[in-house]
Amino acid sequence: MRGAVLHAPGDVRVEQRDDPTIVAPTDAVIRLAASCVCGSDLWPFRGIEAMNGPSPMGHEYAGVVEAVGGEVTSVKPGQFVVGSFVASDNTCEICRAGYQSSCVRREPMGALGAQAELLRVPLADGTLVATPDVPDDDLVPSLLAASDVLGTGWFGAVAAQAGPGKTVVVVGDGAVGLLGVLAARQLGAERIIAMSRHEQRQKLALEYGATDVVAERGDDGVARVKELTGGLGAHSVIEAVGTQESMTQAIRSTRPGGHLGYVGVAHDVALNGQELFFSHVHLHGGPAPVRQYLPHLLDLIWDRKIEPGKVFDLELPLDQAADAYRAMDERTAIKVLLRG
Amino acid sequence: MRGAVLHAPGDVRVEQRDDPTIVAPTDAVIRLAASCVCGSDLWPFRGIEAMNGPSPMGHEYAGVVEAVGGEVTSVKPGQFVVGSFVASDNTCEICRAGYQSSCVRREPMGALGAQAELLRVPLADGTLVATPDVPDDDLVPSLLAASDVLGTGWFGAVAAQAGPGKTVVVVGDGAVGLLGVLAARQLGAERIIAMSRHEQRQKLALEYGATDVVAERGDDGVARVKELTGGLGAHSVIEAVGTQESMTQAIRSTRPGGHLGYVGVAHDVALNGQELFFSHVHLHGGPAPVRQYLPHLLDLIWDRKIEPGKVFDLELPLDQAADAYRAMDERTAIKVLLRG
């Protein structure tokens, strides 16, 4: 099969890889309906995250089951399935508490390379959720988005306790931030302030339910949020970038006693303990336990109540994965869908 | 009146200070039944926190109202009252959300100097809570403890979501940590692991409801907690020290999805964003909103259901405040009560 492999920072190639097979009796192999590039793929692409030799890329996936191991009982060949970017048994104590991405038997899907034609999924019973039927083609982008960016934005909104009566700020206008806006709207937030200076992203944020757009960043952005919230800051802040600047902005935008959900992968971030202490903020985040939300999110998509797939504003053939990385790196595309 | 003044690190003197008077119509002046030294007083005493000239010391207080300003309606002269270490109006949006220590009109009591005979309390209506009657003398230490250390331990336990079915770890065996044990027990925690290597403090922790004592610290302490919790870590961790080492130990002792309540004042602490991200911990803390808990805590004390005053293991005359600081600095006393 063909699959994307990162050889060095900036050097993504689509090349021939071995077809995945059932290794453990709890595995499934799926044929991907589409694949895509994640903002977090840009960290190694930019050389910010260390690499250990050539790496298959991609951890978001949706497609049709081709084969299952002998112990798999919940999905079968022919079914269309979506899974999280972390495989989990969904039965351990941590999974049952809703933190499947910290499952005691977790396996990160990134190492397996989902920017490809086929993918092995470990712990298939715990990881995969089937849709009622094979979906119409136009639903595929939204179902694929559920695998990571939608579930991640959703977790950010849940961790920020977005809900009725709340003012929510979203820091970051990538796919996760935009879907954080969508999630906050679905969760019933009263007011949603999207921080963005890109016209196209502002437009999608408004379409997804943002009530206000703030273009300022850093301390100016914080000052603008304070102005909009009676000087107090927001009840709920979703952080979807993962830099020192964005975390600082997010903390300072949250009112005392408010909730900050951070889902941008924190790179080289050091939080000032004293500032955090006196901020009185609730801080929660990490790798989103997408599996917890998948059944609900797939229902919303299947019933066409939400359309997270709109974050894909560019579609390319899998063979042009390198162009997809470049478009996202240069921010000319929000998120790129790769087909066949 | 006489009051303690810190002139330089290590140099506390009890000297003649002006009697406080009603400055604003919302003020009260109270005659202190007793006063005490707080762990956080040791930061400037040790020279770790910068000073700006001689500073009156002390922020914990309980006593009888002597005078009130013209706008004060909820307390009157002759009543016995307790207040938080932060004065608050108890009516602003932040107060109503339960974060009185971040009240938009807050005034830190430390600047007013409660290690003295008399104390001015700003925002008296919002800040002070009266007991049903003037208490028996033996209740005074417990009532005084409610002003900070009990309320702070309580907030730590609430922020850590201590409760039925939960295993709680308490990092720190000072007065706040020990009262965090008491709070966790009152909140119904199933198992309470006190981290302490001091025999006397271990004893009080067990008396307050600890089920286990762990003497190891740092990564060894974390390993021991993991052993006691099936390899997962605790559901709830109360951090009551405020150093890099204690925060790191607390984060690593919490299971994914668990709650860490930190109430030690964070000095020179920098939290590693990436470690925190992957820890999946809920982090919440800061200056305890003691005012929120005072009515309930005073009831528990009045009805003799809890005895937080046991943390005072040394009593000295106010004039010997310097000895009190030394005893706490050298950890020969848990907490020192000062009378008259």
XYZ file of C-alpha atoms in Angstrom:
680
model
C 0.000 0.000 0.000
C 0.971 3.634 -0.215
C 1.531 5.711 2.906
C 3.108 8.988 4.023
C 6.483 8.794 5.754
C 8.369 11.698 7.350
C 12.076 11.254 6.616
C 13.333 14.490 8.117
C 11.846 17.841 9.070
C 10.084 19.185 5.968
C 10.554 15.925 4.039
C 7.293 13.965 3.739
C 7.136 11.262 1.058
C 4.323 8.966 -0.003
C 5.894 5.609 -0.636
C 5.197 1.896 -0.761
C 4.745 0.396 2.720
C 3.865 -3.155 3.726
C 0.147 -3.803 4.010
C -0.767 -4.017 7.696
C -1.968 -7.378 8.968
C -3.606 -8.710 12.107
C -0.804 -8.978 14.671
C -2.732 -9.484 17.892
C -6.121 -11.222 18.152
C -7.582 -7.910 19.351
C -6.536 -6.051 16.157
C -8.581 -4.901 13.209
C -7.369 -3.727 9.805
C -9.376 -1.014 8.091
C -9.357 0.476 4.583
C -9.309 4.242 5.078
C -12.113 6.207 3.425
C -9.875 9.255 3.636
C -7.048 10.514 5.785
C -5.754 13.916 6.809
C -3.027 16.036 8.315
C -3.271 17.226 11.930
C -1.859 20.409 13.416
C 0.154 18.171 15.742
C 1.804 16.520 12.690
C 3.417 19.899 12.090
C 5.539 19.681 15.236
C 7.861 16.944 13.878
C 7.442 18.367 10.339
C 8.853 21.650 11.645
C 11.620 19.881 13.532
C 10.280 21.044 16.915
C 9.590 17.488 18.036
C 12.513 15.055 17.853
C 12.321 12.173 15.346
C 13.812 8.753 15.616
C 14.366 7.788 11.994
C 11.745 7.773 9.200
C 8.227 7.771 10.682
C 4.905 6.747 9.153
C 2.560 9.709 9.695
C -1.097 10.275 10.537
C -3.312 9.279 13.439
C -6.839 10.240 12.305
C -8.881 7.568 10.612
C -12.282 6.406 9.430
C -13.038 3.602 7.026
C -14.313 0.107 6.356
C -13.188 -2.913 8.370
C -11.255 -5.372 6.189
C -10.264 -7.975 8.760
C -10.453 -8.592 12.489
C -8.502 -10.752 14.915
C -10.012 -13.788 16.596
C -10.952 -11.998 19.802
C -12.705 -9.034 18.218
C -16.457 -9.146 18.799
C -17.829 -5.629 18.473
C -16.987 -4.843 14.846
C -16.837 -7.003 11.710
C -15.613 -6.742 8.122
C -17.729 -4.440 5.968
C -18.683 -2.073 8.783
C -17.706 1.571 8.619
C -15.851 2.593 11.768
C -14.223 5.589 13.412
C -11.687 5.437 16.241
C -9.682 7.773 18.409
C -6.063 8.769 17.793
C -5.220 6.666 20.865
C -6.243 3.014 20.944
C -7.712 1.965 24.301
C -9.285 -1.105 25.861
C -12.236 0.932 27.160
C -12.507 -1.398 30.149
C -9.710 -0.401 32.553
C -10.395 1.847 35.523
C -8.986 4.904 33.745
C -11.119 4.266 30.640
C -14.216 3.773 32.759
C -13.528 7.146 34.374
C -13.637 8.639 30.874
C -9.905 9.017 30.196
C -9.436 6.487 27.403
C -6.457 8.404 26.020
C -4.652 7.490 29.248
C -5.849 3.850 29.161
C -3.411 1.563 30.961
C -3.062 -0.411 27.693
C -3.137 2.629 25.376
C -1.349 2.622 22.026
C -0.805 5.881 20.149
C -2.062 5.480 16.585
C 0.527 7.905 15.209
C 3.192 5.214 15.175
C 1.028 3.103 12.846
C 0.608 5.759 10.165
C -2.972 6.603 9.183
C -2.014 8.736 6.182
C -2.176 5.587 4.104
C -4.570 3.219 2.370
C -4.828 0.686 5.167
C -4.366 0.840 8.928
C -3.999 -1.663 11.721
C -6.045 -0.676 14.789
C -5.054 -2.349 18.077
C -7.634 -3.045 20.799
C -10.362 -2.855 18.163
C -13.239 -3.648 20.531
C -12.344 -0.800 22.829
C -11.254 1.633 20.166
C -13.632 1.488 17.214
C -17.199 2.724 16.975
C -19.279 1.661 13.967
C -21.714 3.941 12.166
C -25.280 2.624 11.515
C -24.382 1.952 7.883
C -21.732 2.784 5.302
C -22.070 6.574 5.091
C -22.794 8.763 2.099
C -19.564 10.084 0.704
C -20.254 13.645 1.807
C -20.325 12.527 5.449
C -16.798 11.094 5.326
C -14.943 14.349 6.100
C -17.077 14.955 9.190
C -16.702 11.363 10.380
C -12.949 11.582 9.899
C -12.895 14.851 11.867
C -14.483 13.001 14.798
C -11.331 10.869 15.105
C -9.340 13.739 16.566
C -10.019 17.415 15.906
C -13.739 17.350 16.705
C -13.258 15.157 19.760
C -10.343 17.321 20.849
C -12.285 20.572 20.496
C -15.143 18.881 22.336
C -12.894 17.841 25.216
C -11.524 21.398 25.368
C -15.068 22.716 25.689
C -16.002 20.104 28.313
C -12.795 20.774 30.289
C -13.572 24.499 30.099
C -17.078 23.688 31.359
C -18.708 25.505 28.457
C -22.464 25.485 28.955
C -25.609 27.548 29.470
C -25.010 31.025 30.850
C -21.294 30.849 30.164
C -19.055 33.143 28.152
C -16.452 31.056 26.350
C -13.208 32.285 24.793
C -11.464 30.129 22.201
C -7.733 30.748 21.770
C -6.568 29.280 18.472
C -8.313 29.275 15.095
C -7.004 26.007 13.700
C -9.361 23.090 13.159
C -9.413 22.236 16.880
C -10.176 25.803 17.934
C -12.938 26.108 15.339
C -14.448 22.827 16.476
C -14.108 24.048 20.068
C -16.459 26.843 18.984
C -18.841 24.247 17.520
C -18.649 22.203 20.738
C -19.278 25.208 22.981
C -22.359 26.017 20.888
C -23.622 22.420 21.122
C -23.041 22.476 24.880
C -25.260 25.547 25.135
C -22.785 28.360 25.802
C -24.360 31.800 25.847
C -21.525 33.750 24.286
C -18.538 32.482 22.322
C -15.578 34.737 21.613
C -13.293 33.397 18.867
C -9.754 34.795 18.836
C -8.738 34.997 15.164
C -7.207 37.393 12.686
C -7.790 35.302 9.556
C -10.905 36.283 7.629
C -11.739 32.784 6.390
C -11.330 31.260 9.848
C -13.366 34.054 11.432
C -16.116 33.257 8.955
C -16.170 29.572 9.837
C -16.053 30.420 13.566
C -19.173 32.564 13.139
C -20.837 29.805 11.138
C -20.045 27.341 13.953
C -21.631 29.621 16.545
C -19.151 32.285 17.630
C -20.928 35.452 18.780
C -17.824 37.662 18.811
C -14.491 37.694 17.051
C -11.385 39.258 18.588
C -8.377 39.812 16.337
C -5.976 41.066 19.020
C -3.475 38.665 20.557
C -1.433 38.368 23.745
C -2.075 41.001 26.391
C -4.094 43.088 23.900
C -6.323 40.083 23.331
C -6.691 39.632 27.094
C -7.620 43.304 27.489
C -10.286 42.974 24.792
C -11.752 39.875 26.477
C -11.844 41.743 29.797
C -13.702 44.607 28.096
C -16.268 42.155 26.766
C -16.762 40.483 30.166
C -17.251 43.364 32.583
C -13.575 43.364 33.527
C -13.730 39.831 34.946
C -12.588 37.530 32.144
C -14.446 34.589 30.629
C -16.041 31.750 32.596
C -14.580 29.222 30.168
C -11.499 29.362 27.959
C -10.479 26.747 25.399
C -6.768 26.779 24.550
C -6.058 25.082 21.208
C -2.516 26.096 20.276
C -0.010 24.813 22.832
C 2.582 27.577 23.049
C 3.783 29.668 25.973
C 2.077 32.717 24.499
C -1.273 31.024 23.948
C -1.309 29.410 27.406
C -0.459 32.717 29.071
C -3.163 34.470 27.068
C -5.657 31.751 27.981
C -4.870 31.875 31.719
C -5.168 35.650 31.789
C -8.456 35.552 29.866
C -10.118 33.309 32.473
C -11.922 34.846 35.448
C -11.108 33.732 39.007
C -12.897 30.438 39.546
C -13.277 29.970 35.787
C -12.242 26.907 33.791
C -9.474 26.625 31.233
C -9.518 23.568 28.950
C -6.199 23.219 27.142
C -5.868 20.836 24.241
C -3.019 22.299 22.221
C -0.057 19.954 22.733
C 2.146 21.909 25.133
C 5.645 22.317 23.692
C 8.327 24.097 25.709
C 5.665 25.591 27.939
C 6.507 26.458 31.553
C 3.621 27.721 33.652
C 4.415 30.290 36.316
C 3.205 28.655 39.533
C 2.638 31.914 41.347
C 0.617 33.476 38.529
C -1.451 30.305 38.207
C -1.994 30.224 41.994
C -3.348 33.741 42.152
C -5.360 33.337 38.921
C -7.767 30.952 40.692
C -8.244 29.181 37.379
C -9.295 25.541 37.019
C -6.852 23.975 34.603
C -7.577 20.741 32.789
C -6.561 19.301 29.472
C -4.278 16.872 27.718
C -4.766 14.348 24.941
C -8.522 14.297 24.387
C -10.328 11.117 25.446
C -12.079 11.117 22.072
C -13.407 7.598 22.582
C -15.635 8.869 25.378
C -17.390 11.287 23.027
C -17.415 9.245 19.801
C -20.871 7.635 20.085
C -22.505 11.014 20.713
C -20.447 12.819 18.066
C -21.136 10.163 15.420
C -24.860 10.480 16.161
C -24.733 14.243 15.698
C -22.892 13.839 12.393
C -25.065 10.989 11.165
C -28.187 13.042 11.878
C -26.542 16.009 10.084
C -26.869 18.226 13.145
C -23.216 19.278 12.946
C -20.779 19.455 10.076
C -17.254 19.389 11.485
C -15.949 18.343 8.050
C -16.125 21.984 6.957
C -12.709 22.467 8.536
C -11.303 20.627 5.508
C -10.861 23.506 3.097
C -8.484 21.684 0.772
C -8.636 18.166 -0.663
C -5.648 16.478 -2.285
C -4.785 12.980 -3.461
C -2.837 10.982 -0.870
C 0.156 11.092 -3.200
C 0.375 14.837 -2.644
C 0.664 14.571 1.147
C 3.784 16.756 1.020
C 1.715 19.601 -0.441
C -0.836 19.070 2.292
C 1.807 19.524 5.005
C 3.120 22.650 3.299
C -0.349 24.187 2.981
C -1.009 23.670 6.690
C 2.457 24.764 7.713
C 2.022 28.003 5.754
C -1.560 28.343 7.021
C -2.971 28.592 3.507
C -5.290 25.734 4.460
C -7.043 25.092 7.784
C -6.950 21.311 7.342
C -6.261 19.101 4.356
C -8.188 15.961 3.422
C -6.274 13.225 1.590
C -8.150 10.782 -0.630
C -7.004 7.471 -2.065
C -1.655 48.421 71.394
C 1.095 45.853 70.982
C 1.643 44.113 67.663
C 4.256 42.033 65.840
C 6.310 43.795 63.168
C 8.824 42.161 60.827
C 11.770 44.527 60.393
C 13.980 42.288 58.300
C 14.249 38.576 57.568
C 14.486 36.800 60.917
C 13.775 39.993 62.885
C 10.242 40.000 64.351
C 9.546 42.447 67.188
C 6.440 43.036 69.263
C 6.154 46.775 69.671
C 3.728 49.583 70.343
C 1.506 50.301 67.314
C -1.349 52.792 66.942
C -4.723 51.392 67.887
C -6.715 50.751 64.708
C -9.813 52.897 64.184
C -12.795 52.882 61.839
C -11.475 54.351 58.565
C -14.293 53.488 56.148
C -17.978 53.197 57.128
C -17.789 49.512 56.139
C -15.010 48.769 58.675
C -15.120 46.971 62.000
C -12.484 46.910 64.729
C -12.152 43.704 66.733
C -10.277 42.750 69.902
C -8.429 39.539 69.104
C -9.135 36.554 71.338
C -5.839 35.108 70.173
C -3.603 35.313 67.172
C -1.142 33.009 65.488
C 1.685 32.480 63.031
C 0.984 31.023 59.584
C 3.270 28.918 57.428
C 3.025 31.667 54.810
C 4.437 34.184 57.346
C 7.663 32.196 57.125
C 8.270 33.196 53.491
C 9.122 36.846 54.336
C 10.634 35.741 57.677
C 13.032 33.555 55.713
C 13.748 36.330 53.233
C 12.248 34.348 50.341
C 9.500 36.913 49.811
C 10.630 40.517 49.286
C 9.756 43.079 51.991
C 9.086 46.744 51.582
C 10.131 48.187 54.930
C 8.892 47.083 58.379
C 5.627 45.129 58.051
C 2.921 44.409 60.627
C 2.423 40.646 60.574
C -0.462 38.186 60.834
C -3.643 37.627 58.866
C -5.607 35.080 60.939
C -8.097 36.431 63.420
C -11.042 35.768 65.688
C -12.352 38.005 68.442
C -14.969 40.353 69.794
C -16.264 43.332 67.823
C -15.319 46.620 69.512
C -16.674 49.116 66.997
C -18.304 49.203 63.580
C -18.622 51.854 60.868
C -21.931 53.501 60.029
C -22.748 51.203 57.129
C -22.098 47.909 58.895
C -25.328 46.000 59.521
C -24.498 42.313 59.928
C -22.291 42.416 63.043
C -22.311 44.599 66.144
C -20.110 45.330 69.139
C -19.925 42.486 71.630
C -20.326 39.732 69.056
C -17.606 37.132 68.579
C -16.571 36.955 64.931
C -14.236 35.115 62.602
C -13.168 36.303 59.151
C -11.038 35.173 56.265
C -7.440 36.241 55.634
C -8.810 38.199 52.658
C -11.556 40.784 53.234
C -14.300 40.581 50.590
C -17.642 42.264 49.893
C -19.337 38.868 49.403
C -21.694 40.446 46.854
C -19.686 40.835 43.622
C -19.997 38.300 40.811
C -16.726 36.598 41.783
C -17.793 36.292 45.445
C -21.178 34.930 44.445
C -19.390 32.285 42.392
C -17.609 31.254 45.617
C -14.222 32.921 45.051
C -14.303 35.568 47.777
C -10.497 35.601 48.000
C -10.547 37.045 44.449
C -13.358 39.520 45.252
C -13.152 42.566 42.985
C -12.880 44.727 46.157
C -10.656 42.315 48.112
C -8.189 43.545 50.714
C -5.475 41.223 52.047
C -5.581 41.218 55.844
C -1.845 40.628 56.137
C -1.089 44.302 55.589
C -3.202 45.182 58.645
C -1.334 42.947 61.079
C -3.428 40.449 63.027
C -0.626 39.387 65.388
C -1.752 42.183 67.683
C -4.341 43.104 70.288
C -6.735 44.891 67.938
C -7.452 44.651 64.226
C -9.334 46.721 61.686
C -11.403 44.555 59.329
C -12.492 46.196 56.054
C -15.763 45.214 54.346
C -17.015 43.873 57.673
C -20.455 42.843 56.391
C -18.978 40.703 53.673
C -16.018 39.407 55.642
C -17.073 38.559 59.199
C -19.203 35.687 60.405
C -20.488 35.767 63.999
C -20.685 32.731 66.256
C -23.989 32.049 68.080
C -22.506 33.425 71.323
C -19.168 34.325 72.863
C -17.409 30.932 72.837
C -15.911 28.982 75.685
C -12.216 29.653 75.875
C -11.268 26.150 74.732
C -13.036 26.741 71.403
C -10.927 29.793 70.557
C -8.006 27.927 68.949
C -10.362 26.026 66.641
C -12.281 29.174 65.705
C -9.028 30.983 64.995
C -7.900 28.055 62.819
C -11.034 28.540 60.692
C -9.731 31.957 59.617
C -7.096 30.434 57.362
C -5.534 27.006 57.874
C -8.782 25.062 58.275
C -10.481 26.908 55.419
C -7.374 26.473 53.294
C -7.122 22.745 53.935
C -10.848 22.513 53.244
C -10.491 24.317 49.913
C -7.608 22.003 49.013
C -9.843 18.998 49.690
C -12.758 20.503 47.732
C -10.472 21.423 44.811
C -9.089 17.864 44.897
C -12.710 16.627 44.870
C -12.165 14.492 47.952
C -15.325 12.517 48.642
C -16.923 9.086 48.955
C -15.052 6.316 47.144
C -11.978 8.469 46.662
C -8.382 7.850 47.663
C -6.839 11.140 48.757
C -3.133 11.916 49.105
C -2.047 14.882 51.211
C 1.379 16.325 50.401
C 2.566 18.488 53.297
C 2.224 17.877 57.021
C 2.004 21.457 58.242
C -1.223 22.756 59.747
C -2.849 23.129 56.316
C -1.938 19.611 55.229
C -3.168 18.140 58.517
C -6.439 20.040 58.204
C -6.652 18.870 54.595
C -6.733 15.366 56.099
C -9.533 16.460 58.451
C -11.440 18.025 55.534
C -11.060 14.942 53.341
C -12.454 12.838 56.183
C -15.398 15.217 56.707
C -16.083 15.134 52.953
C -16.320 11.357 53.123
C -13.101 10.185 51.468
C -12.589 6.440 51.606
C -8.834 6.389 52.031
C -6.498 9.193 53.071
C -2.754 8.885 52.626
C -0.786 11.452 54.636
C 2.772 12.114 53.436
C 4.829 12.789 56.578
C 8.060 11.759 58.218
C 7.464 13.519 61.565
C 6.099 11.263 64.271
C 4.005 13.909 66.011
C 2.464 15.085 62.748
C 1.816 11.514 61.623
C -0.031 10.996 64.903
C -2.260 14.015 64.405
C -2.878 13.026 60.765
C -4.108 9.623 61.945
C -6.249 11.282 64.612
C -7.769 13.532 61.920
C -8.664 10.538 59.766
C -5.640 9.463 57.720
C -5.760 5.749 56.908
C -2.160 5.471 55.710
C 1.066 7.340 56.337
C 3.877 7.474 53.786
C 7.247 8.776 54.931
C 8.979 8.713 51.530
C 9.254 11.916 49.515
C 9.736 12.941 45.897
C 9.774 10.129 43.351
C 10.027 7.536 46.140
C 6.856 8.987 47.635
C 5.175 8.830 44.235
C 6.212 5.195 43.823
C 4.756 4.342 47.241
C 1.452 6.059 46.378
C 1.321 4.131 43.094
C 1.867 0.881 45.022
C -1.036 1.745 47.310
C -3.360 2.604 44.400
C -2.996 -0.311 41.995
C -0.386 1.523 39.969
C -2.777 4.313 38.995
C -2.196 7.122 41.494
C -4.732 8.791 43.762
C -8.076 10.200 42.660
C -7.476 13.324 44.728
C -4.276 15.006 45.841
C -4.010 17.976 48.183
C -0.775 19.955 47.839
C -0.045 22.056 50.923
C 3.586 23.128 50.618
C 4.118 25.285 47.545
C 7.549 24.251 46.273
C 8.687 22.831 42.945
C 9.374 19.484 44.596
C 5.992 19.243 46.314
C 4.051 20.291 43.199
C 5.931 17.770 41.062
C 5.304 15.043 43.641
C 1.628 15.987 43.787
C 1.155 15.955 40.004
C 2.863 12.584 39.688
C 0.786 11.126 42.543
C -2.513 11.959 40.791
C -4.081 9.446 38.397
C -5.119 10.499 34.884
C -8.415 12.327 35.215
C -7.803 12.873 38.938
C -7.939 16.177 40.784
C -5.074 18.081 42.373
C -5.987 20.870 44.796
C -2.961 23.037 45.530
C -3.038 25.501 48.382
C 0.616 25.934 49.286
C 1.601 29.402 48.084
C 3.628 28.687 44.958
C 7.078 30.261 45.199
C 9.500 29.954 42.280
C 7.464 27.112 40.870
C 7.455 26.498 37.120
C 5.168 23.730 35.912
C 6.310 21.721 32.921
C 3.495 22.190 30.397
C 4.159 18.961 28.552
C 4.236 16.839 31.709
C 1.044 18.486 32.950
C -0.609 17.936 29.541
C 0.099 14.228 29.496
C -0.717 13.817 33.210
C -4.429 14.433 32.496
C -4.694 15.998 35.939
C -7.316 18.576 36.920
C -5.413 21.400 38.604
C -7.096 23.932 40.831
C -6.016 25.987 43.787
C -4.909 29.382 44.952
C -5.733 31.521 47.965
C -8.592 29.667 49.651
C -11.999 31.348 49.507
C -12.353 30.725 53.232
C -15.392 32.999 53.480
C -17.377 30.507 51.410
C -16.804 27.759 53.954
C -16.873 29.766 57.209
C -20.551 29.320 58.157
C -20.301 25.544 57.762
C -16.910 25.311 59.465
C -18.013 27.445 62.427
C -21.049 25.192 62.846
C -18.850 22.093 62.899
C -16.566 23.682 65.495
C -19.403 25.079 67.616
C -21.039 21.653 67.701
C -17.632 20.151 68.615
C -17.686 17.817 65.623
C -14.171 18.838 64.590
C -11.236 20.200 66.540
C -8.910 21.961 64.107
C -7.354 23.844 67.045
C -5.268 20.750 67.817
C -2.789 21.961 65.223
C -1.675 24.532 67.821
C 0.916 22.536 69.698
C 2.585 25.528 71.327
C 1.086 28.557 73.057
C 3.095 31.681 73.840
C 2.331 35.195 74.999
C 2.049 37.688 72.132
C 5.217 39.364 73.406
C 7.166 36.230 72.469
C 6.082 36.284 68.819
C 9.740 36.059 67.775
C 10.020 32.682 69.545
C 6.860 31.570 67.795
C 8.367 32.319 64.372
C 11.548 30.501 65.292
C 9.680 27.414 66.522
C 7.743 27.184 63.261
C 10.759 27.959 61.119
C 12.696 25.157 62.820
C 9.628 22.907 62.691
C 9.717 22.273 66.445
C 6.081 23.404 66.492
C 3.327 22.738 63.954
C 1.580 26.040 64.680
C 1.904 28.544 67.488
C -0.971 30.299 69.244
C -0.299 33.769 70.646
C -2.377 35.068 73.563
C -2.702 38.589 74.939
